[in-house]
CSV table of C-alpha atoms and ligand atoms in Angstrom, one decimal:
chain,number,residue,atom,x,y,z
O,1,UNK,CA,0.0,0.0,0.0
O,2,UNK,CA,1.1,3.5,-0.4
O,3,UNK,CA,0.2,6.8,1.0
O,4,UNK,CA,-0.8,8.7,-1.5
O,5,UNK,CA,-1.3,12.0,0.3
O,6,UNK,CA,2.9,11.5,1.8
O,7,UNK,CA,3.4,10.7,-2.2
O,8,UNK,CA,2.5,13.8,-3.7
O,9,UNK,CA,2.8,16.0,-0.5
O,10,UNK,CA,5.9,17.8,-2.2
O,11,UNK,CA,4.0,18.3,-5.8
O,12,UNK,CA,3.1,22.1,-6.9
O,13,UNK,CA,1.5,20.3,-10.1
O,14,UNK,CA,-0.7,17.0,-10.1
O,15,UNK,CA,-1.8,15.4,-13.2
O,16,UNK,CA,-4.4,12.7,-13.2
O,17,UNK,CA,-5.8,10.3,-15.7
O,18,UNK,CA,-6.9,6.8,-16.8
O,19,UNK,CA,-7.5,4.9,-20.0
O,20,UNK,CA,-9.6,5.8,-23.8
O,21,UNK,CA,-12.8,4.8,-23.7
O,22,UNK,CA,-13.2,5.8,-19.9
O,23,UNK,CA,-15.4,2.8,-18.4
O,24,UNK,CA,-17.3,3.2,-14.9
O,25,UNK,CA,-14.2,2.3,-12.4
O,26,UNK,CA,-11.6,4.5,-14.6
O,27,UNK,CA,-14.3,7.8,-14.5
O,28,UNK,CA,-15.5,7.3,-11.2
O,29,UNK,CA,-11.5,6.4,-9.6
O,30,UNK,CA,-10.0,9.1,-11.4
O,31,UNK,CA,-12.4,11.7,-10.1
O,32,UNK,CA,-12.7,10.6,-6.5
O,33,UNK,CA,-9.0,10.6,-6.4
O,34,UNK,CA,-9.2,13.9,-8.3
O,35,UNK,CA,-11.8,15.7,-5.3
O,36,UNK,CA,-9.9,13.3,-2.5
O,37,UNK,CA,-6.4,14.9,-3.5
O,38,UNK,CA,-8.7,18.8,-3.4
O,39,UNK,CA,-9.8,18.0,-0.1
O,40,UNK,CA,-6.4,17.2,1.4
O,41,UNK,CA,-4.7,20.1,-0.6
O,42,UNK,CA,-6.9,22.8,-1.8
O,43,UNK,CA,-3.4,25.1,-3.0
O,44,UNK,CA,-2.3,22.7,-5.4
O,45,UNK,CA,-2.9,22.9,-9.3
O,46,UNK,CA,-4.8,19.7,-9.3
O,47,UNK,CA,-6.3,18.9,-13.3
O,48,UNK,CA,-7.6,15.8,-14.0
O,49,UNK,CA,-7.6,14.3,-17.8
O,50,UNK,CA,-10.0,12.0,-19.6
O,51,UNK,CA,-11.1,11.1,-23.4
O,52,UNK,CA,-14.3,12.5,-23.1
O,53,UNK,CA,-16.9,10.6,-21.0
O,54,UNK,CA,-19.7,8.8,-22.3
O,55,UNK,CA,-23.7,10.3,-22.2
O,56,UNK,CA,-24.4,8.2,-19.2
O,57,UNK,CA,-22.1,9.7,-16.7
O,58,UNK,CA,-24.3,13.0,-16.9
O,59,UNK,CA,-24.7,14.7,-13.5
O,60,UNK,CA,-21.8,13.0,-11.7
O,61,UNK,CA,-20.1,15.3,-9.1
O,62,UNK,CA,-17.3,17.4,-10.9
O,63,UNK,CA,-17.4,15.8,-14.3
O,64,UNK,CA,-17.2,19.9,-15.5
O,65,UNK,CA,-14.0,19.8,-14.2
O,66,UNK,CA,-12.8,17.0,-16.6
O,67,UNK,CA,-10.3,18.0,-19.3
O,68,UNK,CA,-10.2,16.0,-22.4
O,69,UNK,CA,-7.4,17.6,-24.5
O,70,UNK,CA,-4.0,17.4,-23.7
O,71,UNK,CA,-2.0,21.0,-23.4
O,72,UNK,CA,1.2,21.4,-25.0
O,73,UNK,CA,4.2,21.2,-23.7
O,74,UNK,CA,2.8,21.0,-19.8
O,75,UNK,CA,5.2,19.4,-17.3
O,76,UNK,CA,3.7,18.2,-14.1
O,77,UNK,CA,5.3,17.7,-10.9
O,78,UNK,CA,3.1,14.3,-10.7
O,79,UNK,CA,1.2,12.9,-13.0
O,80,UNK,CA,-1.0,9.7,-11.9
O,81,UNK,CA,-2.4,6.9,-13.8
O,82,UNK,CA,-5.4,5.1,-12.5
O,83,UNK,CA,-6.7,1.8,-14.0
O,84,UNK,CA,-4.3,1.0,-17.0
O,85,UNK,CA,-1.1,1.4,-18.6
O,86,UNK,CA,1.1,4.4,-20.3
O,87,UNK,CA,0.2,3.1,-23.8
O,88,UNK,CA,-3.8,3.1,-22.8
O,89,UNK,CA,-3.2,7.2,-22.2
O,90,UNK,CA,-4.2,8.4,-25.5
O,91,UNK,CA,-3.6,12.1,-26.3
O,92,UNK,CA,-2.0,12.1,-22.5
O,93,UNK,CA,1.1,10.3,-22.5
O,94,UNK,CA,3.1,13.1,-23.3
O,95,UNK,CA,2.0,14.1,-20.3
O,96,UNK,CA,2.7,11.1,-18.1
O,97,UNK,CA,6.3,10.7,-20.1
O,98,UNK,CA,7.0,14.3,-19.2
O,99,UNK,CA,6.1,14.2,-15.7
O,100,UNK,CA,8.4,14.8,-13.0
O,101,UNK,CA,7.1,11.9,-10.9
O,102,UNK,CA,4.6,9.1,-11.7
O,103,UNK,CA,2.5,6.9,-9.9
O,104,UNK,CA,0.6,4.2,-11.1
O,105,UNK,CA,-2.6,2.8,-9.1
O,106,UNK,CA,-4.7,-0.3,-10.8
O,107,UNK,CA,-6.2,-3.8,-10.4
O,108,UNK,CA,-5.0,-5.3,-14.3
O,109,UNK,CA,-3.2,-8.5,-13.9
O,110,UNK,CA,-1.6,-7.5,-17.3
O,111,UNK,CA,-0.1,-4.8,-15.7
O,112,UNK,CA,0.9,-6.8,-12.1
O,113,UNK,CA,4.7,-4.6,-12.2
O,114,UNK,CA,3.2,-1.4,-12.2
O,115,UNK,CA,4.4,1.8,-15.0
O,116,UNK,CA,5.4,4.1,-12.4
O,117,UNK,CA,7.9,5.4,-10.3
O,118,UNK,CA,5.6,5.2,-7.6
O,119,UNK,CA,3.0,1.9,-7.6
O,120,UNK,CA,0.4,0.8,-6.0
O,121,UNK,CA,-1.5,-2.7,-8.2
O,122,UNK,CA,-2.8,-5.4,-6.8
O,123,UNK,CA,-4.2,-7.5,-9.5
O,124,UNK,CA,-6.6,-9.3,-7.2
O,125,UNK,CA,-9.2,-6.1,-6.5
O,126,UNK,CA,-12.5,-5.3,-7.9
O,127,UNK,CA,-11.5,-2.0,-9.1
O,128,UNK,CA,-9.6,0.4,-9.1
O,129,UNK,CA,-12.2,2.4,-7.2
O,130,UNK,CA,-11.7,-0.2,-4.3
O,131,UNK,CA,-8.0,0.4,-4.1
O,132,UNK,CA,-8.3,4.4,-4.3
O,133,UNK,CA,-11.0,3.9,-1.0
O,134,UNK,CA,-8.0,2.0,0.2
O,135,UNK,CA,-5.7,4.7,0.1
O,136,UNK,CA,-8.0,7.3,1.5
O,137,UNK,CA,-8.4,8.6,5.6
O,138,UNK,CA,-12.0,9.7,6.9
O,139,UNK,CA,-11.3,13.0,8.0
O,140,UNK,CA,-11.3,14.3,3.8
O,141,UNK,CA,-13.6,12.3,2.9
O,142,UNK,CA,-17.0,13.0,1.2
O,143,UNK,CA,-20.4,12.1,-0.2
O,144,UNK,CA,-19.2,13.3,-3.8
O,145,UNK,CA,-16.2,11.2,-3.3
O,146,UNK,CA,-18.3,8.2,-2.1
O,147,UNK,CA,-20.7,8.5,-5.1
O,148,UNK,CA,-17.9,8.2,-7.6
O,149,UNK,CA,-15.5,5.5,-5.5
O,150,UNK,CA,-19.1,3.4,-5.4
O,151,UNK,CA,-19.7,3.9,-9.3
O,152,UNK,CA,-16.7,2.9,-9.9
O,153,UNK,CA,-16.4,-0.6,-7.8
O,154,UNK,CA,-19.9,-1.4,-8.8
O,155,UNK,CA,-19.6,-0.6,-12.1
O,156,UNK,CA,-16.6,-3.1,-12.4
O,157,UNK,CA,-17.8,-5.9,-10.6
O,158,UNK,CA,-21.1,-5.9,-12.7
O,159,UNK,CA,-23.0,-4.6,-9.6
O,160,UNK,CA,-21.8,-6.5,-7.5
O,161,UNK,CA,-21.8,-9.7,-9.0
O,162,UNK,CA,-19.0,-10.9,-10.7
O,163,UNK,CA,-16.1,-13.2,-8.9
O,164,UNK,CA,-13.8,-10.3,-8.2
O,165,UNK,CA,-16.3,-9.1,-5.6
O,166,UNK,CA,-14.6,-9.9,-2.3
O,167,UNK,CA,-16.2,-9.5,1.3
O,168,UNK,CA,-13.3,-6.3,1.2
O,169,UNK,CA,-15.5,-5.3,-1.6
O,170,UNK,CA,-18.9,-5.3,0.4
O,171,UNK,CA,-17.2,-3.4,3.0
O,172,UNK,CA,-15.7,-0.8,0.8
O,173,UNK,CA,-19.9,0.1,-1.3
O,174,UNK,CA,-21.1,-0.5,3.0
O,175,UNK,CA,-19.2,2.4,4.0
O,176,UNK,CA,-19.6,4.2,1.1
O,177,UNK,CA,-23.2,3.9,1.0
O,178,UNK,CA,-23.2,5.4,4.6
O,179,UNK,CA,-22.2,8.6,2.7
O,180,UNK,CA,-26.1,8.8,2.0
O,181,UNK,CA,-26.2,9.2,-2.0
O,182,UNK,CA,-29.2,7.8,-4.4
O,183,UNK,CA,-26.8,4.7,-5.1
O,184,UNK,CA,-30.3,3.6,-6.5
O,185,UNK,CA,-30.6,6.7,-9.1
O,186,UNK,CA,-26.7,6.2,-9.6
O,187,UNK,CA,-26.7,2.5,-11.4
O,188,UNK,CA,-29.7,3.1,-13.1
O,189,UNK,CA,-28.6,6.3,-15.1
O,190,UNK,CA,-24.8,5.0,-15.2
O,191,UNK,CA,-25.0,1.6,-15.6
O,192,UNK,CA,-28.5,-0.1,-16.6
O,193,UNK,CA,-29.9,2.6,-18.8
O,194,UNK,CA,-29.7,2.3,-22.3
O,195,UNK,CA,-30.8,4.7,-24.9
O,196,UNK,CA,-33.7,3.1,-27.8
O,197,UNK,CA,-30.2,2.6,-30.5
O,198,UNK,CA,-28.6,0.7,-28.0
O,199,UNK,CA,-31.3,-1.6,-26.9
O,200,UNK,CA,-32.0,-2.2,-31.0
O,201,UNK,CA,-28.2,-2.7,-32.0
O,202,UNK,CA,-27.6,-4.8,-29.1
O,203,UNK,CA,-30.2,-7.5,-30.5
O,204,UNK,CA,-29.2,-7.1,-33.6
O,205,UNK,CA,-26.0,-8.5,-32.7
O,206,UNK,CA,-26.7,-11.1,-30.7
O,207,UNK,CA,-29.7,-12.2,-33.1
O,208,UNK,CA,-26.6,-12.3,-35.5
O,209,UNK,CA,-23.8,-14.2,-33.0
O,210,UNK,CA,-22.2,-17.6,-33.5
O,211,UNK,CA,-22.0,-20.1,-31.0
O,212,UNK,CA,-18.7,-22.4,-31.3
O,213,UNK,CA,-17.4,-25.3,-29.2
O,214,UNK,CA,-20.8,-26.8,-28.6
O,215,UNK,CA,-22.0,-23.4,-27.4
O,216,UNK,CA,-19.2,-22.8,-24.4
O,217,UNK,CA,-18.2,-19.8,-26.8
O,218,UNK,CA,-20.1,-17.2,-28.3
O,219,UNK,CA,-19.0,-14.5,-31.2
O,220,UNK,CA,-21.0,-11.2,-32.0
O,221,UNK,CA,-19.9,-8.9,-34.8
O,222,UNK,CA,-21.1,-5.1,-35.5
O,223,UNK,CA,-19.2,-4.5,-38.5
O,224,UNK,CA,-18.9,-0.3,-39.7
O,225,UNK,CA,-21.6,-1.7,-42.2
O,226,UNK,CA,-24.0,-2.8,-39.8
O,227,UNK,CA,-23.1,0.2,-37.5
O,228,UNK,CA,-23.5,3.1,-40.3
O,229,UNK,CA,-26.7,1.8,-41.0
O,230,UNK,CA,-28.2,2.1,-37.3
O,231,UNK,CA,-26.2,5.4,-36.8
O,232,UNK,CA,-24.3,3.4,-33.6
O,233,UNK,CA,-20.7,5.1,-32.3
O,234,UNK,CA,-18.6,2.8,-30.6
O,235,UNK,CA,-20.2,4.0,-27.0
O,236,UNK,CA,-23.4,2.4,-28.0
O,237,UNK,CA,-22.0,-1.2,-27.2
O,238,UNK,CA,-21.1,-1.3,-24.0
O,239,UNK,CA,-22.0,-4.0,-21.8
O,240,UNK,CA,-23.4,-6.1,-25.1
O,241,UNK,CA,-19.8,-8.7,-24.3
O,242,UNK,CA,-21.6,-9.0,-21.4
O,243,UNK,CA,-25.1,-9.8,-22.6
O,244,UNK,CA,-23.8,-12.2,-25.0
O,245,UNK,CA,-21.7,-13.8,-21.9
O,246,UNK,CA,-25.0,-14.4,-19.9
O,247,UNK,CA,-26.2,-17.1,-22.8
O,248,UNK,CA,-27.2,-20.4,-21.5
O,249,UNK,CA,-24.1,-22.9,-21.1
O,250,UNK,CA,-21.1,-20.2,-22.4
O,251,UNK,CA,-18.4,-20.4,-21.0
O,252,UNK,CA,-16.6,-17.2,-22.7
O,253,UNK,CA,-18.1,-14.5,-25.0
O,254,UNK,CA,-16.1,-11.9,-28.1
O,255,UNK,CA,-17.8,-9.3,-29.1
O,256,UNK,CA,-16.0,-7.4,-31.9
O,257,UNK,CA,-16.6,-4.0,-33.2
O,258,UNK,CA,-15.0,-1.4,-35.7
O,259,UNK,CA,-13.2,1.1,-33.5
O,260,UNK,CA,-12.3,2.7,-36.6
O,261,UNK,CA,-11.9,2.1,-40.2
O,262,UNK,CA,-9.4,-0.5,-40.1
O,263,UNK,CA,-9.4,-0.6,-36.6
O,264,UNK,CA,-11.0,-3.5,-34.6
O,265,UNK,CA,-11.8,-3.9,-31.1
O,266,UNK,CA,-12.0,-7.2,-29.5
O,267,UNK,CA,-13.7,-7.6,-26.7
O,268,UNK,CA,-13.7,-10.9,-24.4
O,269,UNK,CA,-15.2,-11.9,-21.9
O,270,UNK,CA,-15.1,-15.2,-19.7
O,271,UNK,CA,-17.3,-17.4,-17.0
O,272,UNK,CA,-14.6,-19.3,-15.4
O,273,UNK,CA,-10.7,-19.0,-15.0
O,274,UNK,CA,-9.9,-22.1,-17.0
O,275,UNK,CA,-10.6,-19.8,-19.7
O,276,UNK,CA,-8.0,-17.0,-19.4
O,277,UNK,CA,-9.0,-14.1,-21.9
O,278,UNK,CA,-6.3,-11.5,-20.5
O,279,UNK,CA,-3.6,-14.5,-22.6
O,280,UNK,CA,-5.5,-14.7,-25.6
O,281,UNK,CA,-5.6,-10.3,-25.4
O,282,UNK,CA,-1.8,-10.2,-24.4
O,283,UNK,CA,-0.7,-12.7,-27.3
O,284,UNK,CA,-2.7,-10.6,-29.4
O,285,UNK,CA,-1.1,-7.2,-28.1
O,286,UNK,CA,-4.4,-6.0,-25.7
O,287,UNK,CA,-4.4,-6.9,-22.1
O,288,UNK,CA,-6.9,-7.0,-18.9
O,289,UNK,CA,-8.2,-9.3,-16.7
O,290,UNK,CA,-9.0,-13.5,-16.6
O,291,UNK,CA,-12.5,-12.7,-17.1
O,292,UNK,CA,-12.7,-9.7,-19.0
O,293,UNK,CA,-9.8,-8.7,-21.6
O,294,UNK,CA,-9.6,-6.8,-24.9
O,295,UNK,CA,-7.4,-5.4,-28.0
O,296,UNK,CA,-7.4,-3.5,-30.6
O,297,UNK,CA,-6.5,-5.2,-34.4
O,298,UNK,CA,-5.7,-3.9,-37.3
O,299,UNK,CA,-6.2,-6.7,-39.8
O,300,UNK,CA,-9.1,-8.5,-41.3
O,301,UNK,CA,-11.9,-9.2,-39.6
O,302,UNK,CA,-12.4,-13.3,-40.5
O,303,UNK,CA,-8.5,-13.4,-40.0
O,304,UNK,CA,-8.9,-12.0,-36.3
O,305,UNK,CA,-12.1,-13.7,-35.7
O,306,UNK,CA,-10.6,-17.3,-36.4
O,307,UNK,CA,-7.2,-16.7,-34.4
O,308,UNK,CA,-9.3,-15.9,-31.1
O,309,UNK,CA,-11.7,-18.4,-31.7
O,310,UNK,CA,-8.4,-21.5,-31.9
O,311,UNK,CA,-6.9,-19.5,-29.3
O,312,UNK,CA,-10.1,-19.4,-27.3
O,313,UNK,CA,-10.9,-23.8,-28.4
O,314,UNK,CA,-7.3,-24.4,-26.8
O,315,UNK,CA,-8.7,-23.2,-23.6
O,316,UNK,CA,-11.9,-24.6,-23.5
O,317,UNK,CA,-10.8,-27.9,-25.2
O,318,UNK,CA,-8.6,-29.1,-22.5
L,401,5GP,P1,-13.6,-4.0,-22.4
L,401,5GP,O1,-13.9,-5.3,-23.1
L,401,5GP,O2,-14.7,-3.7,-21.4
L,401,5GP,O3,-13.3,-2.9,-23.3
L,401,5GP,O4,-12.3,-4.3,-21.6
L,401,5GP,C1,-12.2,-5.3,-20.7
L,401,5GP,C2,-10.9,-5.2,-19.9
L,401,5GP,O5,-9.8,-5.4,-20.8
L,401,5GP,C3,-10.7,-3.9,-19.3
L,401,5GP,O6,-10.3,-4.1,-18.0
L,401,5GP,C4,-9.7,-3.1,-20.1
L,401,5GP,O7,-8.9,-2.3,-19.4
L,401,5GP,C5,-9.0,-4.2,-20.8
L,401,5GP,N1,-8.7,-3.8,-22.2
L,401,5GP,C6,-9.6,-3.6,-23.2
L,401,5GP,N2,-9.1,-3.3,-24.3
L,401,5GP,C7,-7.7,-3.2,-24.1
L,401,5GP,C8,-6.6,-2.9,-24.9
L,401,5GP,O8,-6.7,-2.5,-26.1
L,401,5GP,N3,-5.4,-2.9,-24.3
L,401,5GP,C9,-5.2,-3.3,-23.0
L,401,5GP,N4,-4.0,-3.3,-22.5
L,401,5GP,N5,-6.3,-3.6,-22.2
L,401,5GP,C10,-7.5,-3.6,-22.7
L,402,MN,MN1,-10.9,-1.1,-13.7
């Protein structure tokens, strides 16, 4: 563990950030940290960094104060990167490679060394969310911070559910919840809702998925085709891996989707450790967790879809 409010005691400057695409845990971490870190030391330049957040994270406490370009030539006198790697920064590495200091806080097994100077990972944890509540003392906490550490371990253990969940986890959304927030109003605007195209692309896809290894894995496809046609952005999938997971007797789900043209992004998902997505998504260049990994490809789309699927057979074969 480290102390995070020892760590950047010395810092004029703090930079904070997490990965593209900005998921529940990565939003919700890197602003509690972000109004944590204002609490403890309202006279430092504290700016906080994110590819701009999805629709559904409307009306979260200080999401105004979000940046989502990069300035030029800025030098920080820490700069800290919550919930992936350097290479997952975007338009803000040059920040993080230019910083002073670094620190590194997150839960990816694919990142278990750390890619700071300063690191705090422990692959085991729901979230990232759970390990910033970690970090934190009572006495600067409060119920803005609370809203956005809970979003963020909920939102990565699927509410709750999923096997990373630990009785640490409970504890962590119990005393967060003491906060007194609409934790209610929270997961339903953050996390359940979907918008009419979402709902209608999402069955489109899994109308149109595969099942392969007598059903234990399950492929869905939105090609740009299919997704120019419905109007869909790339923020209009989320959470359909997990759909598709939630089929009857699968044991691991892919969902791929055009990023960009030429750009693929494979998304995996499994029910059980014997099948290890975050090895298929490091041996194809991606990385994440047992259950839930991904990558980006640039190549064709059958090409990709077969490699994963062999890679995916080994696995469940065995
Ligand atoms: P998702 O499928 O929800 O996009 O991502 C699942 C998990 O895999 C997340 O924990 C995410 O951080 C990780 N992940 C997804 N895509 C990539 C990628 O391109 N590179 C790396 N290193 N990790 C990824
Ligand atoms: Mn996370």
């Amino acid at each position: 563990m480290i102390n995070i409010i020892e760590e950047v005691k010395d810092a004029g400057s703090i930079g904070i950030s997490g990965h593209v695409r900005p998921d529940g845990d990565c939003v919700g971490s890197c602003l509690g940290l972000y109004l944590y870190l204002k609490n403890v030391y309202p006279e430092k330049k504290i700016d906080i960094y994110l590819e701009h957040p999805g629709h559904s994270f409307a009306g979260i406490p200080a999401l105004d104060d979000v940046k989502t370009t990069a300035p030029v030539g800025k030098v920080y006198d820490i700069f800290i990167l919550l919930d992936t790697v350097p290479n997952r920064l975007g338009d803000f590495e040059e920040l993080f490679n230019s910083a002073k200091k670094t620190i590194n806080i997150d839960h990816h097994v694919s990142n278990k060394d750390g890619s700071g100077d300063v690191n705090y990972i422990v692959p085991g944890a729901s979230s990232t969310g759970e390990l910033i509540y970690n970090l934190t003392e009572k006495q600067f906490m409060d119920r803005d911070i609370a809203t956005l550490l809970y979003m963020a371990v909920a939102h990565d253990t699927g509410v709750f559910r999923f096997s990373n969940t630990t009785a640490d986890t409970m504890r962590c959304a119990a005393d967060l919840i003491g906060y007194g927030f609409d934790f209610s109003d929270l997961l339903d605007k953050t996390f359940f809702e979907k918008t009419y195209l979402q709902n209608k692309v999402q069955g489109h896809v899994v109308i149109d998925s595969k099942l392969y290894f007598d059903g234990k894995l399950i492929v869905g496809v939105a090609t740009g085709e299919f997704m120019n046609k419905y109007g869909a952005t790339t923020d209009d999938f989320d959470g359909v891996v997990n759909q598709l997971l939630l089929t009857q007797g699968v044991l691991s789900a892919v969902f791929i989707y055009e990023k960009k043209p030429g750009v693929l992004k494979f998304s995996m998902r499994s029910k059980t450790d014997d099948v290890n997505v975050s090895s298929v998504s490091v041996s194809m260049g991606g990385g994440g967790h047992v259950r839930a990994a991904g990558f980006d490809y640039n190549g064709d789309l059958t090409e990709g879809m077969n490699k994963v699927i062999e890679l995916i057979g080994k696995q469940i074969n065995v």
